Short mmCIF file of C-alpha atoms and ligand atoms in Angstrom, two decimals:
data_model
loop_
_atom_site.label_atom_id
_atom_site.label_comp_id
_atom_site.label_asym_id
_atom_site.label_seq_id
_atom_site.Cartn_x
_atom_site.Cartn_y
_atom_site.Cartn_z
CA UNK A 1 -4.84 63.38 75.18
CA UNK A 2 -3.12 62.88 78.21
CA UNK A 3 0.67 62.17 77.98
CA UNK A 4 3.35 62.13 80.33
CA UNK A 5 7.14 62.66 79.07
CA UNK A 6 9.69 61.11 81.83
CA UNK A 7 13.10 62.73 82.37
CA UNK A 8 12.30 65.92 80.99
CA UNK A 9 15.28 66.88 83.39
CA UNK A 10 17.82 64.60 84.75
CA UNK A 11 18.04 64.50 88.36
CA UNK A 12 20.98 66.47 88.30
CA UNK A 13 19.23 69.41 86.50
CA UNK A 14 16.60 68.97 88.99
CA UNK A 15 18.76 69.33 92.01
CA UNK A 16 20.42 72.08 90.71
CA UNK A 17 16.78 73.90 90.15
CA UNK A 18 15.88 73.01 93.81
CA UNK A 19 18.99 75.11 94.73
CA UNK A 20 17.70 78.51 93.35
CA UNK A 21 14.01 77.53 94.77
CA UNK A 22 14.98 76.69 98.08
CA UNK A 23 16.43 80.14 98.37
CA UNK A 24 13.67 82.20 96.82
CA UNK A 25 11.37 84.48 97.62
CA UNK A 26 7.93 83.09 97.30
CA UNK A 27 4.77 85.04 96.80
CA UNK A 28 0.99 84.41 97.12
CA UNK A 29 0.00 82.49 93.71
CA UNK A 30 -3.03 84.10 93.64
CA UNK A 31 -1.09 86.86 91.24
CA UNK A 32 -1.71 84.20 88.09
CA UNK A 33 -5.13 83.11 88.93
CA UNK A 34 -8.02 84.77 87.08
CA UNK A 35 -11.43 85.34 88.48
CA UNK A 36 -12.79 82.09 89.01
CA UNK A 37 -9.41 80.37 90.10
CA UNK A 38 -8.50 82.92 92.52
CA UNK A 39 -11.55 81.90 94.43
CA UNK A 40 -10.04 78.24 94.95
CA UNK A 41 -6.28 79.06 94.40
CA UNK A 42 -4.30 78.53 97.72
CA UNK A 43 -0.59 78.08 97.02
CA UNK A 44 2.81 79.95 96.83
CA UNK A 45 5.05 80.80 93.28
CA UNK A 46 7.89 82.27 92.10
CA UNK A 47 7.26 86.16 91.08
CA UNK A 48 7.07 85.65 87.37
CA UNK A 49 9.44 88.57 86.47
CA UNK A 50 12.12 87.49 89.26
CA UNK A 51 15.34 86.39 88.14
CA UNK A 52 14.96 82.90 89.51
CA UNK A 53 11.64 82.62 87.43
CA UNK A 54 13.50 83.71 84.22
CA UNK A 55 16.51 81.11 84.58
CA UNK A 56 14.74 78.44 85.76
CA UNK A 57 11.73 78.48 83.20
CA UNK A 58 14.52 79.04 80.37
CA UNK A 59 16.52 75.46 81.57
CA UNK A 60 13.09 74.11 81.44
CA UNK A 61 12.47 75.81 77.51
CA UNK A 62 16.10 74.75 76.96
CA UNK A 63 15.52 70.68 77.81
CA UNK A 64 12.27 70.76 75.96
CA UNK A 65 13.52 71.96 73.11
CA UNK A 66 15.67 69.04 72.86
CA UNK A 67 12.69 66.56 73.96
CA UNK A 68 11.46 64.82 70.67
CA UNK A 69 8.22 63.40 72.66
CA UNK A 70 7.82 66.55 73.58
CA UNK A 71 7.42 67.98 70.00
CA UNK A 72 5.64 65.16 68.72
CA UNK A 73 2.75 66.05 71.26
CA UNK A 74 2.69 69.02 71.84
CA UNK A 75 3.82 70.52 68.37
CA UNK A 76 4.39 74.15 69.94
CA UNK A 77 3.69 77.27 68.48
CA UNK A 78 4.50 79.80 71.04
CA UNK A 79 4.62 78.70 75.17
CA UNK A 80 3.79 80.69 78.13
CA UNK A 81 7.06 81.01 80.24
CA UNK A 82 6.92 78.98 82.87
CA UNK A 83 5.91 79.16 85.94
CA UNK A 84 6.44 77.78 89.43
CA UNK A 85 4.57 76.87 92.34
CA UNK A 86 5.03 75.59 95.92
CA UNK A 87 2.13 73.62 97.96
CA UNK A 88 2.66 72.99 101.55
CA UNK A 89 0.78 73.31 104.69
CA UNK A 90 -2.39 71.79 103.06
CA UNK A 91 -2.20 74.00 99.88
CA UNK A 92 -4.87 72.93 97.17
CA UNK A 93 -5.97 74.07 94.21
CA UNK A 94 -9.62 73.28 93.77
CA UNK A 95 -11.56 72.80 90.54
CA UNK A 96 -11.15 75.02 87.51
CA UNK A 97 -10.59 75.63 83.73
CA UNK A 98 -7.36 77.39 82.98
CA UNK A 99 -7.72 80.77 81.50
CA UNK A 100 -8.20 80.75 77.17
CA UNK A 101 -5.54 83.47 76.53
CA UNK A 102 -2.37 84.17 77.90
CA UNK A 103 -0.66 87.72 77.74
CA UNK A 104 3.39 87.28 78.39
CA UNK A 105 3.97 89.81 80.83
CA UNK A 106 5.59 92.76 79.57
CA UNK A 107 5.19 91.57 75.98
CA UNK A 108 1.94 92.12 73.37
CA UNK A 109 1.97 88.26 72.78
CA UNK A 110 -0.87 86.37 73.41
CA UNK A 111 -1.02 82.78 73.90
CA UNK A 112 -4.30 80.70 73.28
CA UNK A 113 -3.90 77.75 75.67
CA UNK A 114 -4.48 74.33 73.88
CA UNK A 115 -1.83 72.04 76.55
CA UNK A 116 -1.63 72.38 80.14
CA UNK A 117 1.56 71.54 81.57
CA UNK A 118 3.31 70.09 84.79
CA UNK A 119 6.58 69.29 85.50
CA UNK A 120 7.48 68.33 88.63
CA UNK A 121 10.31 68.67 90.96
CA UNK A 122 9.36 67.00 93.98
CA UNK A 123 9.48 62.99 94.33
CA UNK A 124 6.36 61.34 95.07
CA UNK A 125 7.53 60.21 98.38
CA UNK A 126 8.57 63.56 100.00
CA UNK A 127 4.59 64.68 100.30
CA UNK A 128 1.30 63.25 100.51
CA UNK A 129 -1.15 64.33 98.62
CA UNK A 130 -0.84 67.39 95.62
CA UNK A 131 -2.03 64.98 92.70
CA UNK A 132 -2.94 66.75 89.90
CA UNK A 133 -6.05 65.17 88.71
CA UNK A 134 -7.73 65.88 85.47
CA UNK A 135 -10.70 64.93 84.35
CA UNK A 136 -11.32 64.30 80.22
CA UNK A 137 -14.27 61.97 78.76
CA UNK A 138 -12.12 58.88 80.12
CA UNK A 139 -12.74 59.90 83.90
CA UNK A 140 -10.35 61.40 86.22
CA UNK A 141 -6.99 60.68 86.23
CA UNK A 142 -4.82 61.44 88.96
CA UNK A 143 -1.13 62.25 87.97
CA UNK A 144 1.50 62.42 90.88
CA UNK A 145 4.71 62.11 88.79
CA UNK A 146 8.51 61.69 89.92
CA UNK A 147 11.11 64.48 89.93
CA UNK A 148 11.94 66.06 86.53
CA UNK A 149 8.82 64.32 84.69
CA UNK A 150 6.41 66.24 83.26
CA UNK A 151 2.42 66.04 82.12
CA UNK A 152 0.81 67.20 79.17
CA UNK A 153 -3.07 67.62 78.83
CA UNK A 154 -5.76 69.64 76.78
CA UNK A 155 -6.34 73.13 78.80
CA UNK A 156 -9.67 72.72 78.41
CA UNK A 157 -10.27 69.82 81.15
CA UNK A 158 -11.15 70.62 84.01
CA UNK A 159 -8.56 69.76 86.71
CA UNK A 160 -7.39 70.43 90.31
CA UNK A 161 -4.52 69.70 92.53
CA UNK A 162 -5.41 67.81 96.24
CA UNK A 163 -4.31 69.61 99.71
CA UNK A 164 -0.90 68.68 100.18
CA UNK A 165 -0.88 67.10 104.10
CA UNK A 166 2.76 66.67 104.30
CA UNK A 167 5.91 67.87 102.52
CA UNK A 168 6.20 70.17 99.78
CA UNK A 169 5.37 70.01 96.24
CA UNK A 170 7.34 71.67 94.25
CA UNK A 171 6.91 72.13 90.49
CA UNK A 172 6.52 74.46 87.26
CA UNK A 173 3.13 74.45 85.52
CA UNK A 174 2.74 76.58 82.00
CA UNK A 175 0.44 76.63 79.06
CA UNK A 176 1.26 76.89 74.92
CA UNK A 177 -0.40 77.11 71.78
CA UNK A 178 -0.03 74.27 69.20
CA UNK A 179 0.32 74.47 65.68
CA UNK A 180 -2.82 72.10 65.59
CA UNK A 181 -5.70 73.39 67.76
CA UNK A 182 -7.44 70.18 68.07
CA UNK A 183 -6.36 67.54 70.71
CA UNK A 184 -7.86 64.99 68.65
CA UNK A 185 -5.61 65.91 65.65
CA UNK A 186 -2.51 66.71 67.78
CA UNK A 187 -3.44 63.26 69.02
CA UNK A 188 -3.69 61.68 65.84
CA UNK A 189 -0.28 63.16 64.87
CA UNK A 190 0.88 61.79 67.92
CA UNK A 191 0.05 58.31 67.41
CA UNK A 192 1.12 58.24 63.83
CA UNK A 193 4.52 59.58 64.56
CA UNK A 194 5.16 57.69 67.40
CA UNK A 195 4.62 54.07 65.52
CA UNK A 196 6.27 55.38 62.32
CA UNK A 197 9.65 56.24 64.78
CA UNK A 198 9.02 52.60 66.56
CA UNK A 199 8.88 51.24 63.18
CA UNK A 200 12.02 52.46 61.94
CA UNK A 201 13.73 51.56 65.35
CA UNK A 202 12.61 47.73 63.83
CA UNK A 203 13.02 47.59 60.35
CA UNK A 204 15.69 50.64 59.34
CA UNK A 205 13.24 52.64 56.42
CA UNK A 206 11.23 50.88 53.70
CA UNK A 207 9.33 52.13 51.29
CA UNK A 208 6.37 52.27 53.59
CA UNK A 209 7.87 53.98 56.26
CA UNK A 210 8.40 56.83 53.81
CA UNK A 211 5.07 56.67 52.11
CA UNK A 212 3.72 56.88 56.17
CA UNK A 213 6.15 59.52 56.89
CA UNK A 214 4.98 61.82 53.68
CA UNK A 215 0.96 60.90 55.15
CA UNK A 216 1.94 62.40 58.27
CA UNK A 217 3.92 65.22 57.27
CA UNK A 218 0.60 65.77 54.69
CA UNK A 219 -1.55 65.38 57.56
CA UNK A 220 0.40 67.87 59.23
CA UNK A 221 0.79 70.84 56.40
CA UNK A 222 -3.34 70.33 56.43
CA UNK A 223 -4.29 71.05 59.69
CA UNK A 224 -0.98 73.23 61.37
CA UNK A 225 -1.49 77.12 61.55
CA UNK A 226 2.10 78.87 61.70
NI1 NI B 1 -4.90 75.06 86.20
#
């Protein structure tokens, strides 16, 4: 499943973001990459354990928090810190499979990734090229999103990001673990709780909206591991 969640940030919070960026020191993003990425990797990030790193990926943990699309898709378990990465010059990031398991740094936590994320902070029209395109049983699908929207898709697709030819492309890209392993589950979930919470917009609760509500909660207590 493939979903995109606008306005993750407001365009104030993404300003504000581009601040401490535009001042940082950037690094080689090979640092991230594991064996098979590094090979295609050709970008620049944020030192993961710098202090811009820290405040900026906890604004980003902060918003999503508060994001109930967010939740409903994703239904987190424990997410990677993000990270943050920089393509210009004709930066790319060729084909790969993001790494299975996900030490934090300086932590013993590991973190299976089940979503993929990207959240960018660069509007469409300030580069050419960068999409992000994934590829799932659909086709491809090529995601170039504006300014403080964000992309969630199974880490197990393969994906890539296109030379960027002009501009910069600017954005934070991190991985979590679910509290339902399977996209087509999480997907399921998804669906159900989004037309149960369209429903109620419509007709306030009935007596079917809570006998839905208690399936997908039900649902939910099945197949979540905590
Ligand atoms: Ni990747």
């Amino acid at each position: 499943m493939l979903v995109k969640i606008p306005a993750v940030l407001d365009k104030t919070q993404v300003e504000r973001a581009r601040g401490i960026m535009e001042a940082a020191q950037w690094t080689d993003g090979n640092v991230t990459a594991g064996y098979q990425s590094s090979k295609n990797k050709n970008n620049l990030q944020l030192p993961e354990n710098s202090q811009e790193a820290q405040t900026l990926g906890n604004q980003v943990l902060e918003a999503l928090a508060n994001n109930n699309a967010f939740m409903s898709a994703a239904l987190p378990l424990k997410i990677f810190p993000p990270l943050f990465n920089c393509y210009q010059n004709g930066h790319s990031f060729g084909v790969h499979v993001d790494n299975a398991i996900r030490r934090v740094p300086g932590t013993p936590v590991k973190v299976r990734t089940d979503i993929s994320m990207t959240l960018f902070f660069s509007e469409p029209d300030e580069y050419d090229g960068g999409e992000l395109v994934i590829e799932d049983t659909y086709g491809s699908h090529s995601v170039k999103l504006a300014a403080g929207d964000m992309v969630l898709y199974p880490s197990t697709s393969l994906h890539r990001v296109l030379p960027v030819t002009r501009g910069r492309r600017l954005a934070s890209f991190f991985w979590l673990q679910s509290m339902v392993s399977s996209d087509e589950k999480r997907a399921l979930l998804y669906d159900l709780d989004m037309s149960i919470q369209s429903l109620r917009a419509k007709v306030n609760d009935s007596p079917e909206i809570i006998q839905l509500t208690g399936v997908y909660h039900n649902l939910l207590r099945q197949w979540a591991q905590t």
